[in-house]
Structures are given as structure tokens and as C-alpha cells.
């Protein structure tokens, strides 16, 4: 009860609700600021103002002073006694609370399904979702429902505004027509924004994919460079161990020699001390006859001290010449290894090209594996349709071509007694079963070949190569812009075989000639 009484004391006499921003008049009565401002606005031009509660009169518009104490009391009361929120709108015409489904803006009333069926269906009676707020839907001047939109002033207006008010003669349209037109514009904007959003999402995905690829690439490059530096460090560590080991060996040998000499000299010193004592005893005898009768040891008289320089020569010294020669020989070998490492370095930042064999170019005498990475020669014709790309000779090209950049791939020829591998331009002859169509036998292709011996061939000019060991695997390196095609033997260390220097004028394909009962495989 006390709470109810306090709430009554804290209620505005104009709106009958709890004070909102309470202000006071000089007569002492309190009102919500908006409530008293509205009342004073209606009293404008009446010759004076009065308090809505006690009718106290004011010649001039009274100054509204915020009642801070009352405002604090209201705030404290509301924090401990919050007003229940209106969570649902009920039908205006039902005796008991029944949720409304629609509100008529013309009638200022809400309807349940039952009463809505009896409601007017005319166009003037506009139905909306249930609401209790109608003010923003009515003209502030004529208090009529706004139905039109003034296109010149861009404002919603009622019928009276359009026919006799400030918007008379202006171009106006029904609200729903303008609304639909705006919705169409918004839909168009939405489609544009959706398209931009999709494009943005594609860009994000592309960048994420790029970041993922570059991260993987960086990991691969890091691993390859780590292996390279580990290899360099291991070779230097090996050389260091060998040189330091030789120093230690010489130092140990010299130390043993010195120890042996010191032992011999210590023995000699003891013997000399004994002889000296014997002679001193003789010298201390006073009887001349006795001294003359005793003879000193013969070796005492003939003995001479050893030379210090001779001792050092016998003991030996550290042979810096041998150590220096060992270091120079090791460094020379290390420099040779560095040349091999230089070959490796040019491939460290390159990814191996993914070479797949193109069955459209494969001769019918070649069997292509399921993964398209190996080709085997056979006499049994394969069932493949003829086409302009297919070779008559036992050859096949890669499915990808290179017209720029640097690339490398590796080929295993260990299962072939004879072979030709290299690159060929797209314009290479394909329909002649003769030398002029073979890789390296024309001006459209370059090859590393092994028939009777190892060699390279271009435009049917052969150059012999003498390898240190049988060639099992080959790395092919192509720098298109530089016009360089290099072949390397993959062994330990990797060995450069030959480099063609030319100018490439058309896209190049990896090319393979496969002899009968031989197999050539691209290393993945």
C-alpha cells in the first residue's frame, strides 16, 4: 500500500504517469517537462499562462526549473519498483484480454481475428501489425491519417494537406506506390550489395588461399634452405675435425717423444749425480797414497753433456706445413662442393613442375600409366582415336606448356636401355615416322639422349657427353626468358651435363621418346 501511495505522489497530474524529467513552477507544482511544455504551448497568445493544477497565473511564460530532488526520488523508486512492460496488444472490442492480430490506422483500434472479420474492407481502413502508436501515422496539423507522399517536399501528408493545405497543387502519390518504388530501389541496391559482398568474399577466400599457399611454400623453402646450410655446416665441421685431429695427433706424438727423452735424461742425471758423489769422496781423502791408488770411472772422464738443440730436434715439433696442406686440400674440396651447392641453390626457390603426359599426343605404341607420369614402349597398338596432336613416332608430350618463367622437372630413365628426353615446341612434326620428327633431330626440339652413348642433340647435331657414372635420373631446367635449357645428372653431388643457349619463340612442352620394352617416368 505504501508503494502505491508513493507512486501516486510521484505521478504527473497531466499524463497520470510517473514523472519523466520533472520540473517545477513557482507555485510549487511539479510536472513532466514534456507535459507542461505542451500545455504552455497551447496557452500561447491567450494573454497569459496558468498552472494546470492550481490555476496560478503568470503574465510571462514561466521558467521551468528541474526538480533534482524529485528526479532522484523517481529514479530510486523506479529502480526498486520497475513498471511492468507492455508485452502484448489486445483487441479493442473484446471484454477479456484477447491478443490483437491487426491494428486499423483509420479506426485507431486493434482487432482479434473474430472482430477483424467484421471490420471494414475499404481502402481507407489501412491495417498494420498490432500497435498502440498512431501519432506518427497522422498529420500533426489535421490529425488525419497520412495517405499520400508529397514528392516535392519529400514528406508524408494527409488528404487535407494535399487538397487545401500547404501541399496543395504539389505532385503527390499514394504512400504504398511510393513505398513499392522505394522497395524496388532498395532491392536493386541489395542485389548490388550482395554482388559486392560475394566478390569481397571471393577476394577474402582468394587471399586466404594465397596466404595458405605461400605459408606452405615458405615452409618448403625453409626446409630446403635448412638442409642446404646443414650440408655446408657438416662439410665445414668435417674439415674442422680433420684439421684439429691432425693437430692433436702431432701434439700427442711430440708429447710422447718428449716424455721418452725426459725419462732418458732423468736416468742420465741420476747416474751423473752418483759419479759426482764418488769423485767428491775421493777428493775428501787426505791420504795421497790412497787417492792415487783409486782410479775414476773411465766414462766419467769422457762424458759430455747433450746439446739442447739436438734434444728438441729429436723430440720433434708441430708440423704446420702438413696442417696447412691438409687445410688447403680440405678447403679446395669444400669449394668444389660449393659449386655443387650453387647448382642446388638455383632450384631452392622453385617448385618442381607437375608434369603429366598428354594422352592426346601419345603414340599408339606407348602405354601411359593411370597417373600419367610414366610411359612404356610396346608393339601392341593402343586403342586411341587419331587426331592432329598425336605422334606417329614413339613420342609423347606433357599436357602443360611453358611460355615464360623458370621451371624444372626430373625424369627417371633407369628402366630404359635407350631414351630421348627434353623439350619440344608445339609446331614439332607429328605425322612423320622418321628422324625429322624425333626430339632433338629438328629445329623445334632439344634433347638429352642415350643410344650408343650419352649426348645432347639439337637440329640433328649431336654432341657426346662422358659421364662419371651411368645416368639413372635427370633434372631438366628451363629458363624461358633467358633461353637456357640445362640437363643435370642427379647423383651425389649433382652434376651438370649440358646447357643449351638459344631464343625460344613458341611454348615448350616436356617431351619423351620411348623405345620398345623401355619405361620412362616423371618423378613426382
Coordinates of C-alpha atoms in Angstrom, one line a residue:
X1 CA 0.0 0.0 0.0
X2 CA 2.8 2.4 0.9
X3 CA 4.3 1.7 -2.5
X4 CA 1.0 2.5 -4.2
X5 CA 0.7 5.8 -2.3
X6 CA 4.3 6.8 -3.2
X7 CA 3.6 6.0 -6.8
X8 CA 0.6 8.3 -6.7
X9 CA 2.7 11.1 -5.2
X10 CA 5.2 10.6 -8.0
X11 CA 2.7 10.8 -10.8
X12 CA 2.3 13.8 -13.2
X13 CA -1.2 15.3 -13.0
X14 CA -1.2 15.8 -16.7
X15 CA -0.2 12.4 -18.1
X16 CA -1.0 10.5 -14.9
X17 CA 2.2 8.5 -15.3
X18 CA 5.4 8.6 -13.2
X19 CA 7.3 11.8 -13.6
X20 CA 9.7 11.9 -16.5
X21 CA 12.3 14.7 -16.1
X22 CA 10.2 16.5 -13.5
X23 CA 10.2 20.4 -13.4
X24 CA 8.6 22.8 -11.0
X25 CA 6.6 26.0 -11.5
X26 CA 6.9 28.9 -9.0
X27 CA 3.6 27.8 -7.4
X28 CA 5.4 24.6 -6.3
X29 CA 3.6 22.1 -8.5
X30 CA 5.6 19.5 -10.5
X31 CA 5.0 18.1 -13.9
X32 CA 6.8 16.1 -16.6
X33 CA 8.8 18.6 -18.7
X34 CA 7.2 17.5 -22.0
X35 CA 3.7 17.6 -20.4
X36 CA 4.0 21.2 -19.1
X37 CA 5.7 22.4 -22.3
X38 CA 2.7 21.1 -24.3
X39 CA 0.3 22.8 -22.0
X40 CA 2.2 26.1 -22.1
X41 CA 2.4 25.9 -25.9
X42 CA -1.5 25.7 -26.1
X43 CA -1.7 28.8 -23.9
X44 CA 0.4 30.9 -26.3
X45 CA -1.4 34.0 -27.4
X46 CA -4.1 33.8 -24.7
X47 CA -2.7 36.8 -22.9
X48 CA -1.2 34.8 -20.0
X49 CA -0.2 31.4 -18.6
X50 CA -1.6 29.4 -15.7
X51 CA -0.7 26.3 -13.7
X52 CA -2.8 23.3 -14.9
X53 CA -3.3 22.2 -11.2
X54 CA -3.9 25.4 -9.1
X55 CA -4.6 27.9 -11.9
X56 CA -1.9 30.2 -10.6
X57 CA -1.5 32.9 -13.3
X58 CA 1.7 34.2 -14.9
X59 CA 2.0 37.2 -17.2
X60 CA 5.1 35.8 -18.9
X61 CA 5.8 32.2 -19.8
X62 CA 7.1 30.7 -16.6
X63 CA 10.7 29.4 -16.4
X64 CA 10.8 25.6 -15.9
X65 CA 13.3 24.6 -13.3
X66 CA 14.4 21.0 -13.0
X67 CA 13.4 19.4 -9.6
X68 CA 16.6 17.4 -9.0
X69 CA 15.5 16.1 -5.6
X70 CA 12.2 14.8 -7.1
X71 CA 14.1 13.4 -10.1
X72 CA 16.4 11.4 -7.8
X73 CA 13.4 10.1 -5.8
X74 CA 11.7 9.0 -9.0
X75 CA 14.8 7.3 -10.2
X76 CA 15.3 5.5 -6.9
X77 CA 11.6 4.4 -6.9
X78 CA 11.7 3.1 -10.5
X79 CA 14.9 1.1 -9.8
X80 CA 13.2 -0.7 -6.9
X81 CA 9.7 -0.8 -8.4
X82 CA 10.1 -1.1 -12.2
X83 CA 6.9 -0.6 -14.2
X84 CA 5.6 -3.6 -16.0
X85 CA 6.3 -3.5 -19.7
X86 CA 3.5 -3.8 -22.2
X87 CA 4.4 -7.0 -23.9
X88 CA 1.2 -7.5 -25.9
X89 CA -1.5 -5.5 -27.6
X90 CA -5.1 -6.7 -27.1
X91 CA -8.2 -6.5 -29.1
X92 CA -10.1 -3.2 -28.5
X93 CA -13.5 -4.8 -28.7
X94 CA -13.1 -7.9 -26.6
X95 CA -14.3 -7.8 -23.0
X96 CA -11.4 -10.0 -21.8
X97 CA -7.8 -9.6 -23.0
X98 CA -7.5 -11.2 -26.4
X99 CA -4.3 -10.7 -28.4
X100 CA -4.8 -8.5 -31.4
X101 CA -3.6 -9.6 -34.9
X102 CA -4.1 -6.3 -36.7
X103 CA -4.5 -2.6 -36.0
X104 CA -6.6 -0.2 -38.1
X105 CA -5.0 3.2 -38.5
X106 CA -8.3 4.7 -39.6
X107 CA -10.2 3.4 -36.6
X108 CA -7.3 3.8 -34.1
X109 CA -8.3 0.3 -32.9
X110 CA -6.8 -3.2 -32.7
X111 CA -8.7 -6.4 -33.7
X112 CA -8.5 -10.0 -32.9
X113 CA -9.3 -12.5 -35.7
X114 CA -13.0 -12.5 -34.8
X115 CA -13.6 -8.8 -34.9
X116 CA -11.2 -8.3 -37.8
X117 CA -13.6 -10.4 -40.0
X118 CA -16.3 -7.8 -39.3
X119 CA -14.0 -4.8 -39.9
X120 CA -14.5 -2.5 -43.0
X121 CA -12.6 -3.7 -46.1
X122 CA -12.5 -0.3 -47.7
X123 CA -9.1 1.2 -48.8
X124 CA -9.3 4.0 -46.2
X125 CA -9.0 1.5 -43.4
X126 CA -5.3 0.6 -43.5
X127 CA -4.3 -2.5 -41.5
X128 CA -0.9 -2.8 -39.9
X129 CA 0.8 -5.1 -37.3
X130 CA -0.6 -4.5 -33.8
X131 CA 0.5 -1.2 -32.4
X132 CA -0.6 1.5 -29.9
X133 CA 1.3 4.3 -31.5
X134 CA -0.7 6.3 -34.0
X135 CA 0.7 9.8 -33.7
X136 CA 3.5 9.3 -36.2
X137 CA 0.9 7.9 -38.7
X138 CA -1.3 11.0 -38.5
X139 CA -0.9 14.5 -39.8
X140 CA 0.3 16.8 -37.0
X141 CA -1.9 19.6 -38.4
X142 CA -5.1 18.0 -39.4
X143 CA -4.9 14.9 -37.2
X144 CA -5.8 12.8 -40.2
X145 CA -4.2 9.6 -41.4
X146 CA -1.4 10.2 -43.8
X147 CA -2.2 8.6 -47.1
X148 CA 0.0 10.4 -49.6
X149 CA 3.6 11.4 -50.2
X150 CA 4.5 14.9 -51.4
X151 CA 7.2 14.2 -54.0
X152 CA 8.2 17.9 -54.0
X153 CA 8.8 18.2 -50.2
X154 CA 9.6 14.5 -49.6
X155 CA 7.1 14.2 -46.7
X156 CA 4.1 12.1 -45.9
X157 CA 0.8 14.1 -45.9
X158 CA -2.9 13.7 -45.3
X159 CA -5.7 14.3 -47.8
X160 CA -6.4 17.8 -46.3
X161 CA -2.7 18.8 -46.7
X162 CA -2.9 17.8 -50.4
X163 CA -6.3 19.3 -51.2
X164 CA -6.3 22.5 -49.1
X165 CA -3.1 22.7 -47.0
X166 CA 0.4 23.7 -47.6
X167 CA 1.0 21.0 -50.2
X168 CA -2.0 22.0 -52.4
X169 CA -1.0 21.6 -56.1
X170 CA 2.1 19.6 -55.3
X171 CA 2.8 16.4 -57.1
X172 CA 1.7 13.6 -54.7
X173 CA 1.4 9.8 -54.8
X174 CA -0.1 7.2 -52.7
X175 CA 2.1 6.0 -49.9
X176 CA 2.1 2.4 -51.0
X177 CA 3.0 3.3 -54.5
X178 CA 6.0 5.4 -53.3
X179 CA 6.8 2.7 -50.8
X180 CA 6.9 -0.1 -53.5
X181 CA 9.1 2.1 -55.7
X182 CA 11.5 2.7 -52.8
X183 CA 11.5 -1.1 -52.1
X184 CA 12.4 -1.7 -55.7
X185 CA 15.3 0.7 -55.4
X186 CA 16.3 -0.9 -52.2
X187 CA 16.0 -4.4 -53.7
X188 CA 18.3 -3.2 -56.6
X189 CA 20.7 -1.8 -54.1
X190 CA 20.6 -5.0 -52.1
X191 CA 21.4 -7.1 -55.2
X192 CA 24.3 -4.8 -55.9
X193 CA 25.5 -5.0 -52.3
X194 CA 25.1 -8.8 -52.4
X195 CA 27.1 -9.0 -55.5
X196 CA 29.8 -6.8 -53.9
X197 CA 29.6 -8.9 -50.8
X198 CA 30.1 -12.1 -52.8
X199 CA 33.0 -10.5 -54.7
X200 CA 34.5 -9.4 -51.4
X201 CA 34.1 -12.9 -50.0
X202 CA 35.8 -14.3 -53.1
X203 CA 38.6 -11.9 -52.6
X204 CA 38.9 -12.9 -49.0
X205 CA 38.9 -16.6 -49.9
X206 CA 41.5 -15.9 -52.6
X207 CA 43.7 -14.1 -50.2
X208 CA 43.3 -16.8 -47.6
X209 CA 44.2 -19.4 -50.2
X210 CA 47.1 -17.3 -51.3
X211 CA 48.3 -16.9 -47.7
X212 CA 47.9 -20.7 -47.1
X213 CA 49.8 -21.5 -50.3
X214 CA 52.6 -19.0 -49.5
X215 CA 52.8 -20.4 -46.0
X216 CA 53.2 -23.9 -47.4
X217 CA 55.7 -22.6 -49.9
X218 CA 57.7 -20.8 -47.2
X219 CA 57.8 -23.9 -45.1
X220 CA 59.1 -25.9 -48.1
X221 CA 61.7 -23.2 -49.0
X222 CA 62.7 -23.1 -45.3
X223 CA 63.2 -26.8 -45.2
X224 CA 65.3 -26.8 -48.4
X225 CA 67.5 -23.9 -47.2
X226 CA 67.8 -25.6 -43.8
X227 CA 69.1 -28.7 -45.5
X228 CA 71.5 -26.6 -47.6
X229 CA 73.0 -24.8 -44.6
X230 CA 73.1 -28.1 -42.6
X231 CA 75.1 -29.6 -45.5
X232 CA 77.5 -26.7 -45.6
X233 CA 78.0 -26.8 -41.8
X234 CA 78.5 -30.6 -41.9
X235 CA 81.2 -30.2 -44.5
X236 CA 82.9 -27.4 -42.6
X237 CA 82.6 -29.4 -39.3
X238 CA 84.2 -32.4 -41.0
X239 CA 87.1 -30.3 -42.3
X240 CA 87.5 -28.8 -38.8
X241 CA 87.5 -32.2 -37.2
X242 CA 90.2 -33.5 -39.6
X243 CA 92.4 -30.4 -39.2
X244 CA 92.1 -30.3 -35.4
X245 CA 92.5 -34.1 -35.3
X246 CA 95.8 -33.8 -37.1
X247 CA 97.0 -31.1 -34.7
X248 CA 96.1 -33.3 -31.8
X249 CA 97.8 -36.3 -33.3
X250 CA 101.0 -34.3 -33.9
X251 CA 100.9 -32.8 -30.4
X252 CA 100.4 -36.2 -28.8
X253 CA 103.2 -37.8 -30.8
X254 CA 105.6 -34.9 -29.9
X255 CA 104.5 -35.2 -26.2
X256 CA 105.4 -38.9 -26.2
X257 CA 108.8 -38.2 -27.7
X258 CA 109.5 -35.5 -25.2
X259 CA 108.4 -37.8 -22.3
X260 CA 110.8 -40.6 -23.6
X261 CA 113.7 -38.1 -23.8
X262 CA 112.9 -36.7 -20.4
X263 CA 113.0 -40.2 -18.9
X264 CA 116.3 -40.9 -20.5
X265 CA 117.8 -37.6 -19.3
X266 CA 116.5 -38.2 -15.8
X267 CA 118.3 -41.6 -15.7
X268 CA 121.4 -39.9 -17.0
X269 CA 121.2 -37.2 -14.4
X270 CA 120.9 -39.8 -11.6
X271 CA 124.0 -41.6 -12.9
X272 CA 125.9 -38.4 -13.1
X273 CA 124.9 -37.5 -9.6
X274 CA 126.2 -40.9 -8.4
X275 CA 129.5 -40.4 -10.2
X276 CA 129.9 -36.9 -8.8
X277 CA 129.4 -38.1 -5.3
X278 CA 132.1 -40.8 -5.9
X279 CA 134.6 -38.3 -7.1
X280 CA 133.8 -35.9 -4.2
X281 CA 134.5 -38.7 -1.8
X282 CA 137.9 -39.3 -3.4
X283 CA 138.6 -35.6 -3.2
X284 CA 138.0 -35.6 0.5
X285 CA 140.6 -38.3 1.3
X286 CA 143.7 -36.8 2.9
X287 CA 146.0 -39.7 2.3
X288 CA 147.8 -39.1 -1.0
X289 CA 148.6 -42.8 -1.5
X290 CA 145.0 -43.8 -1.2
X291 CA 143.9 -41.2 -3.7
X292 CA 146.5 -42.3 -6.2
X293 CA 145.6 -46.0 -5.9
X294 CA 141.8 -45.4 -6.7
X295 CA 141.0 -44.8 -10.4
X296 CA 137.9 -42.8 -11.5
X297 CA 135.4 -44.5 -13.9
X298 CA 136.5 -44.1 -17.5
X299 CA 133.1 -42.9 -18.8
X300 CA 133.2 -40.0 -16.3
X301 CA 136.2 -38.6 -17.9
X302 CA 134.9 -39.0 -21.5
X303 CA 131.3 -37.9 -20.8
X304 CA 130.0 -34.8 -22.5
X305 CA 126.6 -33.1 -21.9
X306 CA 123.8 -33.4 -24.5
X307 CA 123.1 -30.4 -26.8
X308 CA 119.6 -28.7 -26.1
X309 CA 119.0 -28.1 -29.8
X310 CA 119.6 -31.7 -30.5
X311 CA 117.1 -32.7 -27.9
X312 CA 114.4 -30.5 -29.5
X313 CA 115.2 -31.9 -32.9
X314 CA 114.9 -35.5 -31.6
X315 CA 111.6 -34.7 -29.7
X316 CA 110.1 -33.2 -32.8
X317 CA 107.9 -30.1 -33.4
X318 CA 104.4 -29.3 -34.7
X319 CA 104.5 -29.6 -38.5
X320 CA 102.4 -26.6 -39.5
X321 CA 103.2 -27.3 -43.2
X322 CA 101.3 -30.6 -43.1
X323 CA 98.4 -28.9 -41.2
X324 CA 98.4 -26.1 -43.8
X325 CA 98.4 -28.5 -46.7
X326 CA 95.6 -30.5 -45.1
X327 CA 93.5 -27.3 -44.6
X328 CA 94.2 -26.2 -48.2
X329 CA 93.2 -29.6 -49.6
X330 CA 90.0 -29.7 -47.5
X331 CA 89.1 -26.1 -48.5
X332 CA 89.7 -26.9 -52.1
X333 CA 87.4 -29.9 -51.8
X334 CA 84.9 -27.7 -49.9
X335 CA 85.0 -25.1 -52.7
X336 CA 84.3 -27.9 -55.2
X337 CA 81.3 -28.9 -53.0
X338 CA 80.1 -25.3 -53.0
X339 CA 80.0 -25.4 -56.8
X340 CA 77.6 -28.3 -56.5
X341 CA 75.6 -26.4 -53.9
X342 CA 75.4 -23.5 -56.3
X343 CA 73.6 -25.8 -58.7
X344 CA 71.2 -26.8 -55.9
X345 CA 70.6 -23.1 -54.9
X346 CA 69.1 -22.2 -58.2
X347 CA 66.3 -24.7 -57.6
X348 CA 65.7 -23.9 -53.9
X349 CA 63.1 -21.2 -54.7
X350 CA 61.5 -23.1 -57.5
X351 CA 58.7 -25.6 -57.1
X352 CA 59.1 -28.7 -59.2
X353 CA 56.8 -28.6 -62.2
X354 CA 53.9 -31.0 -62.1
X355 CA 54.5 -32.8 -65.4
X356 CA 51.7 -35.1 -66.7
X357 CA 51.8 -36.9 -70.0
X358 CA 49.2 -35.9 -72.5
X359 CA 47.4 -39.0 -73.9
X360 CA 46.2 -36.9 -76.9
X361 CA 49.8 -36.7 -78.1
X362 CA 50.9 -40.2 -77.2
X363 CA 51.8 -42.6 -80.0
X364 CA 49.7 -45.7 -80.2
X365 CA 52.9 -47.6 -79.4
X366 CA 53.1 -46.1 -76.0
X367 CA 51.3 -47.2 -72.8
X368 CA 50.5 -44.3 -70.5
X369 CA 50.1 -45.1 -66.8
X370 CA 47.0 -44.2 -64.8
X371 CA 48.7 -41.3 -63.1
X372 CA 50.0 -40.1 -66.4
X373 CA 53.6 -39.9 -65.1
X374 CA 55.2 -42.9 -66.9
X375 CA 55.3 -44.1 -70.4
X376 CA 56.2 -47.6 -71.6
X377 CA 57.1 -48.7 -75.2
X378 CA 55.2 -51.6 -76.7
X379 CA 54.5 -53.3 -80.1
X380 CA 50.8 -53.7 -79.3
X381 CA 48.8 -50.8 -80.7
X382 CA 46.8 -48.9 -78.1
X383 CA 43.2 -48.2 -79.0
X384 CA 43.3 -44.4 -79.3
X385 CA 41.5 -42.2 -81.8
X386 CA 43.6 -40.4 -84.4
X387 CA 43.9 -36.7 -84.0
X388 CA 46.1 -33.7 -85.1
X389 CA 48.0 -33.8 -81.8
X390 CA 49.0 -37.5 -81.9
X391 CA 52.6 -38.6 -82.8
X392 CA 53.2 -41.3 -85.3
X393 CA 56.7 -41.9 -83.8
X394 CA 57.1 -43.3 -80.3
X395 CA 56.8 -39.9 -78.6
X396 CA 54.6 -38.1 -76.1
X397 CA 54.4 -34.5 -74.8
X398 CA 53.4 -33.1 -71.5
X399 CA 49.9 -31.7 -71.0
X400 CA 51.2 -28.4 -69.8
X401 CA 53.4 -25.9 -71.7
X402 CA 55.8 -23.2 -70.7
X403 CA 56.0 -19.8 -72.4
X404 CA 57.6 -17.8 -69.5
X405 CA 59.4 -18.2 -66.2
X406 CA 61.8 -20.8 -64.8
X407 CA 60.8 -24.4 -64.3
X408 CA 62.4 -27.8 -63.6
X409 CA 61.3 -31.4 -63.5
X410 CA 63.0 -34.8 -63.0
X411 CA 62.9 -37.9 -65.1
X412 CA 63.8 -41.5 -64.1
X413 CA 65.4 -43.3 -67.1
X414 CA 66.8 -46.3 -65.1
X415 CA 64.3 -48.7 -66.7
X416 CA 65.2 -47.7 -70.3
X417 CA 68.2 -49.0 -72.2
X418 CA 67.8 -46.2 -74.8
X419 CA 66.0 -42.9 -74.4
X420 CA 65.5 -39.4 -75.6
X421 CA 64.1 -36.7 -73.2
X422 CA 63.9 -32.9 -73.5
X423 CA 61.6 -30.2 -74.7
X424 CA 59.7 -29.6 -77.9
X425 CA 57.7 -26.7 -79.4
X426 CA 54.1 -27.1 -80.3
X427 CA 54.9 -26.9 -84.0
X428 CA 57.1 -30.1 -84.0
X429 CA 56.2 -32.5 -86.8
X430 CA 53.9 -35.3 -85.5
X431 CA 52.8 -37.2 -88.6
X432 CA 56.1 -38.4 -89.9
X433 CA 57.7 -41.7 -88.7
X434 CA 61.3 -40.7 -89.2
X435 CA 64.2 -38.9 -87.7
X436 CA 63.0 -35.5 -88.6
X437 CA 60.2 -35.9 -86.0
X438 CA 62.4 -37.1 -83.2
X439 CA 63.2 -35.0 -80.2
X440 CA 66.5 -33.1 -81.0
X441 CA 66.6 -34.1 -84.6
X442 CA 65.0 -30.9 -85.8
X443 CA 65.0 -27.1 -85.1
X444 CA 61.8 -27.4 -83.0
X445 CA 63.2 -29.5 -80.1
X446 CA 66.2 -30.1 -77.8
X447 CA 67.1 -33.4 -76.2
X448 CA 69.5 -35.3 -73.9
X449 CA 69.7 -38.8 -75.3
X450 CA 71.3 -42.2 -74.7
X451 CA 71.5 -44.6 -77.6
X452 CA 75.1 -45.8 -78.1
X453 CA 76.4 -43.2 -75.8
X454 CA 75.3 -40.2 -73.8
X455 CA 74.9 -36.9 -75.7
X456 CA 72.8 -33.9 -76.4
X457 CA 71.1 -33.1 -79.8
X458 CA 69.6 -30.1 -81.5
X459 CA 68.7 -29.7 -85.1
X460 CA 70.2 -33.2 -85.6
X461 CA 73.6 -32.0 -84.4
X462 CA 75.0 -34.5 -81.8
X463 CA 77.4 -33.7 -79.0
X464 CA 78.8 -36.5 -77.0
X465 CA 79.0 -36.3 -73.1
X466 CA 81.1 -38.6 -71.0
X467 CA 79.5 -39.1 -67.5
X468 CA 81.4 -40.2 -64.4
X469 CA 78.8 -42.8 -63.8
X470 CA 75.7 -44.3 -65.5
X471 CA 72.8 -41.8 -65.8
X472 CA 69.8 -43.0 -63.8
X473 CA 67.8 -39.8 -63.1
X474 CA 68.0 -36.5 -64.9
X475 CA 66.9 -33.0 -63.9
X476 CA 65.8 -30.7 -66.7
X477 CA 65.9 -26.9 -66.0
X478 CA 64.2 -24.4 -68.3
X479 CA 64.6 -20.6 -68.1
X480 CA 62.4 -19.4 -70.9
X481 CA 63.2 -15.7 -71.0
X482 CA 67.0 -16.4 -70.7
X483 CA 66.8 -19.0 -73.4
X484 CA 68.5 -21.6 -71.3
X485 CA 67.8 -25.4 -71.2
X486 CA 70.0 -27.3 -68.8
X487 CA 70.4 -31.0 -68.0
X488 CA 71.8 -32.4 -64.7
X489 CA 72.6 -35.9 -63.6
X490 CA 71.1 -36.5 -60.2
X491 CA 73.9 -38.1 -58.2
X492 CA 75.9 -37.1 -55.2
X493 CA 77.0 -34.5 -55.9
X494 CA 74.6 -33.3 -58.6
X495 CA 76.5 -33.0 -61.9
X496 CA 75.9 -30.5 -64.7
X497 CA 75.7 -32.3 -68.1
X498 CA 74.9 -29.6 -70.7
X499 CA 73.2 -26.3 -71.3
X500 CA 71.6 -25.1 -74.5
X501 CA 71.6 -21.3 -75.0
X502 CA 69.1 -20.1 -77.6
X503 CA 66.0 -18.0 -78.1
X504 CA 62.6 -19.7 -77.7
X505 CA 59.9 -18.5 -80.0
X506 CA 56.9 -20.7 -79.0
X507 CA 55.5 -22.5 -76.0
X508 CA 57.6 -25.6 -75.0
X509 CA 56.4 -29.0 -73.7
X510 CA 58.3 -31.7 -71.8
X511 CA 59.0 -34.3 -74.5
X512 CA 59.8 -38.1 -74.3
X513 CA 60.8 -40.7 -76.8
X514 CA 60.1 -44.2 -75.5
X515 CA 61.8 -47.2 -77.1
X516 CA 60.2 -50.7 -77.1
X517 CA 60.3 -52.5 -73.8
X518 CA 61.6 -49.4 -72.1
X519 CA 59.9 -47.2 -69.5
X520 CA 60.4 -43.5 -68.7
X521 CA 59.0 -42.0 -65.5
X522 CA 58.5 -38.4 -64.4
X523 CA 59.5 -38.1 -60.7
X524 CA 56.7 -36.6 -58.6

